[in-house]
Amino acid sequence: MRLSRYYAPTLKETPAEAEVVSHKLLLRAGMIRKLTAGIYTYLPLGLKALNNVARIVREEMDRAGALEILMPAVQPADLWKESGRWEFYGRELLRFVDRHDRESCLGPTHEEVVTDLVRHEIRSYRQLPVNLYQIQTKFRDEIRPRFGLMRGREFVMKDAYSFDKDDAGADASYWSMYKAYARIFERLGLKFRAVSADSGAIGGSFSHEFMVLAATGEDTIASCPACDYGANLEKAEALCPPPGEIAPCPPAETVATPDQHTVEEVAAFLGVAAAKIVKTLVYMADGKPVAALVRGDRELNEIKLKNHIDAKDLRLASPEEVVAATKAPVGFAGPVGLAGIAIYADQELALENAWIVGANAADAHLKNVDLGRDANVAAFTDLREVAPGDPCPKCGAPLSFTKGIEVGHVFKLGLKYSKALGATFLDEAGKEQFMIMGCYGIGVSRIVAACIEQNNDEAGVVFPPPIAPFEVALLNLGAKDEAAVAKADELYAALTAAGVETLLDDRDERPGVKFKDADLMGFPIQLTLGGKGLARGVVETKDRRTGEKGELPLEGFLEAFMAWRETVRQGWGLE
Ligand code: ATP
Ligand code: MG
């Protein structure tokens, strides 16, 4: 492709709306343009990057034996009512009514549609297992679409769904997808990690998220440097010794804490460590208040609480709701004497007594509280967030934290949708059974953003070769020099014929502009043809990732180039 005839409208200024580096660079390098909130047009360079990701995803899905289909974006409400999600999916589901008053939605995911397909087509165990996938545009009316392609309302996803006749088969399908995902991210040249993820009510280890490691990631990964343990912070287990004998403490007693609301204030006022104070947090779980207790120096993990009580919807109570539930102003809620509310305590709180808790009265706390003795705790369980340095639940070594961007998710669904929609088959004995399902998503468009979050510098994008819209930028600095033009055309033809995607910068522009644009657009390899080099019979090279410069001879260029290109790819950890 010749840049003189290409459409890559670069911007000098960073658009004010862009907060994260991938969004800024995708706009500045002329790869995407915003139509409206969370909805983008892919310009030629952006679309090429997107298609490169999709191609590798498709190749690995095919290799794993999944079969590509394409399902509709518009889905009938009736199917969502059958699965029960019409009511629960909330406002992320864009709903509308057609001219015949039929309720519909734009698909945010396709469990209902694929299960409907399969229940009508598959009858016998002989037709199982089957894994169907698509690469398709999803719509989710996210509350806060932001960060460009990272969290859009309209975005491209690869979603796959497996159907198996038994549990062993479903597990095999799951691990086959897990392996395919690992290959995909390796082939894309990304640094990534698979971590155990929250799997809601299903539990077990049958949910993994694939995270692209990037300092700017929204997700926190707790991982163990000593073993292979890695988990999303949402899920990371806190290790806790079993409760032993504890000496009884004196009876609970009220202490005045005028105007001391926060843990820090109360700790300073009473001259005790925050770790001796119990934080009482009031939540609304499916409309009912619940109290959750954690040590003053810990953070509550809302997902653990939500899973433990199996709530569909969980949110922090408003100040008015706290007052209504505890009869105490905010900051003084406590578990003792709390009536009509279920109380859940973090497991650590069973290890000791003599806690300090809110007294459910203004300006007062209770000391010498033994939660087992003085409060009506429904359960002591793992409710806290782990912190860096906490022991690894697998081997005990101190955990460390890294940031990541979720780009893929594999999930064993079990019978959830096959039961709701009646997806059954006849087994070997002629008995009707439900199919066991798994679902597997990859954020194809999010990967384009995530790869830039991981790979960029002040000059612009640094694309891994497999994702780069063009692997090579060939800069002809002598656009008006006939000999240079002829040589550039010759190299361009040779590279293209060898299957190396090359963008020839044949514009009549200053060298500085050409270098700047090539850096901004992030092509992994830059080749420069200029007056002096040309006279000496060489082309100058630059590895965009390392910045390292060199030369290749014009005589026997292609062979020398192909060998050097291998070393560039190896630098990316590519085979
Ligand atoms: P998140 O927690 O980021 O909202 P999710 O759990 O809703 O993600 P899934 O339903 O598992 O995501 O979707 C599969 C994949 O689709 C995700 O791993 C992610 O890469 C991608 N994805 C999800 N939501 C968006 C979005 N709004 N924009 C771009 N990609 C997305
Ligand atoms: Mg989401």
PDB file of N, CA, C and O in Angstrom, residues 175-197:
ATOM      1  N   TRP A 175     -11.056 -27.214  28.872  1.00  0.00           N
ATOM      2  CA  TRP A 175      -9.594 -27.120  28.836  1.00  0.00           C
ATOM      3  C   TRP A 175      -9.067 -26.984  27.417  1.00  0.00           C
ATOM      4  O   TRP A 175      -8.004 -26.398  27.189  1.00  0.00           O
ATOM      5  N   SER A 176      -9.812 -27.474  26.455  1.00  0.00           N
ATOM      6  CA  SER A 176      -9.380 -27.296  25.072  1.00  0.00           C
ATOM      7  C   SER A 176      -9.480 -25.811  24.687  1.00  0.00           C
ATOM      8  O   SER A 176      -8.591 -25.267  24.018  1.00  0.00           O
ATOM      9  N   MET A 177     -10.523 -25.136  25.165  1.00  0.00           N
ATOM     10  CA  MET A 177     -10.635 -23.698  24.909  1.00  0.00           C
ATOM     11  C   MET A 177      -9.558 -22.926  25.673  1.00  0.00           C
ATOM     12  O   MET A 177      -8.969 -21.985  25.164  1.00  0.00           O
ATOM     13  N   TYR A 178      -9.305 -23.349  26.906  1.00  0.00           N
ATOM     14  CA  TYR A 178      -8.262 -22.697  27.713  1.00  0.00           C
ATOM     15  C   TYR A 178      -6.929 -22.732  26.964  1.00  0.00           C
ATOM     16  O   TYR A 178      -6.228 -21.727  26.851  1.00  0.00           O
ATOM     17  N   LYS A 179      -6.626 -23.911  26.405  1.00  0.00           N
ATOM     18  CA  LYS A 179      -5.355 -24.051  25.676  1.00  0.00           C
ATOM     19  C   LYS A 179      -5.357 -23.220  24.399  1.00  0.00           C
ATOM     20  O   LYS A 179      -4.358 -22.601  24.043  1.00  0.00           O
ATOM     21  N   ALA A 180      -6.497 -23.194  23.712  1.00  0.00           N
ATOM     22  CA  ALA A 180      -6.588 -22.397  22.482  1.00  0.00           C
ATOM     23  C   ALA A 180      -6.363 -20.916  22.806  1.00  0.00           C
ATOM     24  O   ALA A 180      -5.681 -20.205  22.068  1.00  0.00           O
ATOM     25  N   TYR A 181      -6.917 -20.474  23.920  1.00  0.00           N
ATOM     26  CA  TYR A 181      -6.748 -19.065  24.302  1.00  0.00           C
ATOM     27  C   TYR A 181      -5.277 -18.750  24.576  1.00  0.00           C
ATOM     28  O   TYR A 181      -4.768 -17.711  24.170  1.00  0.00           O
ATOM     29  N   ALA A 182      -4.623 -19.654  25.299  1.00  0.00           N
ATOM     30  CA  ALA A 182      -3.208 -19.412  25.593  1.00  0.00           C
ATOM     31  C   ALA A 182      -2.418 -19.293  24.285  1.00  0.00           C
ATOM     32  O   ALA A 182      -1.585 -18.402  24.124  1.00  0.00           O
ATOM     33  N   ARG A 183      -2.722 -20.147  23.324  1.00  0.00           N
ATOM     34  CA  ARG A 183      -2.031 -20.074  22.029  1.00  0.00           C
ATOM     35  C   ARG A 183      -2.332 -18.761  21.312  1.00  0.00           C
ATOM     36  O   ARG A 183      -1.471 -18.164  20.686  1.00  0.00           O
ATOM     37  N   ILE A 184      -3.599 -18.344  21.379  1.00  0.00           N
ATOM     38  CA  ILE A 184      -3.987 -17.094  20.711  1.00  0.00           C
ATOM     39  C   ILE A 184      -3.154 -15.930  21.249  1.00  0.00           C
ATOM     40  O   ILE A 184      -2.555 -15.168  20.486  1.00  0.00           O
ATOM     41  N   PHE A 185      -3.083 -15.806  22.588  1.00  0.00           N
ATOM     42  CA  PHE A 185      -2.372 -14.638  23.129  1.00  0.00           C
ATOM     43  C   PHE A 185      -0.866 -14.747  22.923  1.00  0.00           C
ATOM     44  O   PHE A 185      -0.198 -13.732  22.741  1.00  0.00           O
ATOM     45  N   GLU A 186      -0.347 -15.981  22.899  1.00  0.00           N
ATOM     46  CA  GLU A 186       1.067 -16.148  22.549  1.00  0.00           C
ATOM     47  C   GLU A 186       1.307 -15.712  21.105  1.00  0.00           C
ATOM     48  O   GLU A 186       2.234 -14.964  20.823  1.00  0.00           O
ATOM     49  N   ARG A 187       0.457 -16.173  20.214  1.00  0.00           N
ATOM     50  CA  ARG A 187       0.651 -15.837  18.794  1.00  0.00           C
ATOM     51  C   ARG A 187       0.480 -14.348  18.534  1.00  0.00           C
ATOM     52  O   ARG A 187       1.062 -13.805  17.595  1.00  0.00           O
ATOM     53  N   LEU A 188      -0.354 -13.689  19.343  1.00  0.00           N
ATOM     54  CA  LEU A 188      -0.541 -12.245  19.162  1.00  0.00           C
ATOM     55  C   LEU A 188       0.662 -11.448  19.672  1.00  0.00           C
ATOM     56  O   LEU A 188       0.768 -10.256  19.427  1.00  0.00           O
ATOM     57  N   GLY A 189       1.578 -12.129  20.397  1.00  0.00           N
ATOM     58  CA  GLY A 189       2.772 -11.443  20.894  1.00  0.00           C
ATOM     59  C   GLY A 189       2.501 -10.607  22.133  1.00  0.00           C
ATOM     60  O   GLY A 189       3.185  -9.623  22.379  1.00  0.00           O
ATOM     61  N   LEU A 190       1.489 -11.008  22.923  1.00  0.00           N
ATOM     62  CA  LEU A 190       1.123 -10.223  24.112  1.00  0.00           C
ATOM     63  C   LEU A 190       1.599 -10.909  25.383  1.00  0.00           C
ATOM     64  O   LEU A 190       1.606 -12.135  25.475  1.00  0.00           O
ATOM     65  N   LYS A 191       1.993 -10.098  26.370  1.00  0.00           N
ATOM     66  CA  LYS A 191       2.287 -10.643  27.692  1.00  0.00           C
ATOM     67  C   LYS A 191       0.961 -10.777  28.415  1.00  0.00           C
ATOM     68  O   LYS A 191       0.206  -9.805  28.540  1.00  0.00           O
ATOM     69  N   PHE A 192       0.651 -11.986  28.845  1.00  0.00           N
ATOM     70  CA  PHE A 192      -0.671 -12.222  29.419  1.00  0.00           C
ATOM     71  C   PHE A 192      -0.574 -13.204  30.566  1.00  0.00           C
ATOM     72  O   PHE A 192       0.460 -13.837  30.782  1.00  0.00           O
ATOM     73  N   ARG A 193      -1.665 -13.335  31.280  1.00  0.00           N
ATOM     74  CA  ARG A 193      -1.735 -14.325  32.337  1.00  0.00           C
ATOM     75  C   ARG A 193      -3.170 -14.840  32.433  1.00  0.00           C
ATOM     76  O   ARG A 193      -4.109 -14.056  32.314  1.00  0.00           O
ATOM     77  N   ALA A 194      -3.326 -16.151  32.614  1.00  0.00           N
ATOM     78  CA  ALA A 194      -4.656 -16.709  32.852  1.00  0.00           C
ATOM     79  C   ALA A 194      -4.844 -16.789  34.357  1.00  0.00           C
ATOM     80  O   ALA A 194      -3.974 -17.300  35.053  1.00  0.00           O
ATOM     81  N   VAL A 195      -5.935 -16.277  34.867  1.00  0.00           N
ATOM     82  CA  VAL A 195      -6.151 -16.282  36.317  1.00  0.00           C
ATOM     83  C   VAL A 195      -7.521 -16.868  36.627  1.00  0.00           C
ATOM     84  O   VAL A 195      -8.445 -16.772  35.823  1.00  0.00           O
ATOM     85  N   SER A 196      -7.638 -17.477  37.808  1.00  0.00           N
ATOM     86  CA  SER A 196      -8.972 -17.956  38.178  1.00  0.00           C
ATOM     87  C   SER A 196      -9.830 -16.739  38.460  1.00  0.00           C
ATOM     88  O   SER A 196      -9.399 -15.768  39.063  1.00  0.00           O
ATOM     89  N   ALA A 197     -11.060 -16.843  37.999  1.00  0.00           N
ATOM     90  CA  ALA A 197     -11.949 -15.684  38.064  1.00  0.00           C
ATOM     91  C   ALA A 197     -13.175 -16.026  38.878  1.00  0.00           C
ATOM     92  O   ALA A 197     -13.439 -17.182  39.176  1.00  0.00           O
TER      93      ALA A 197
END
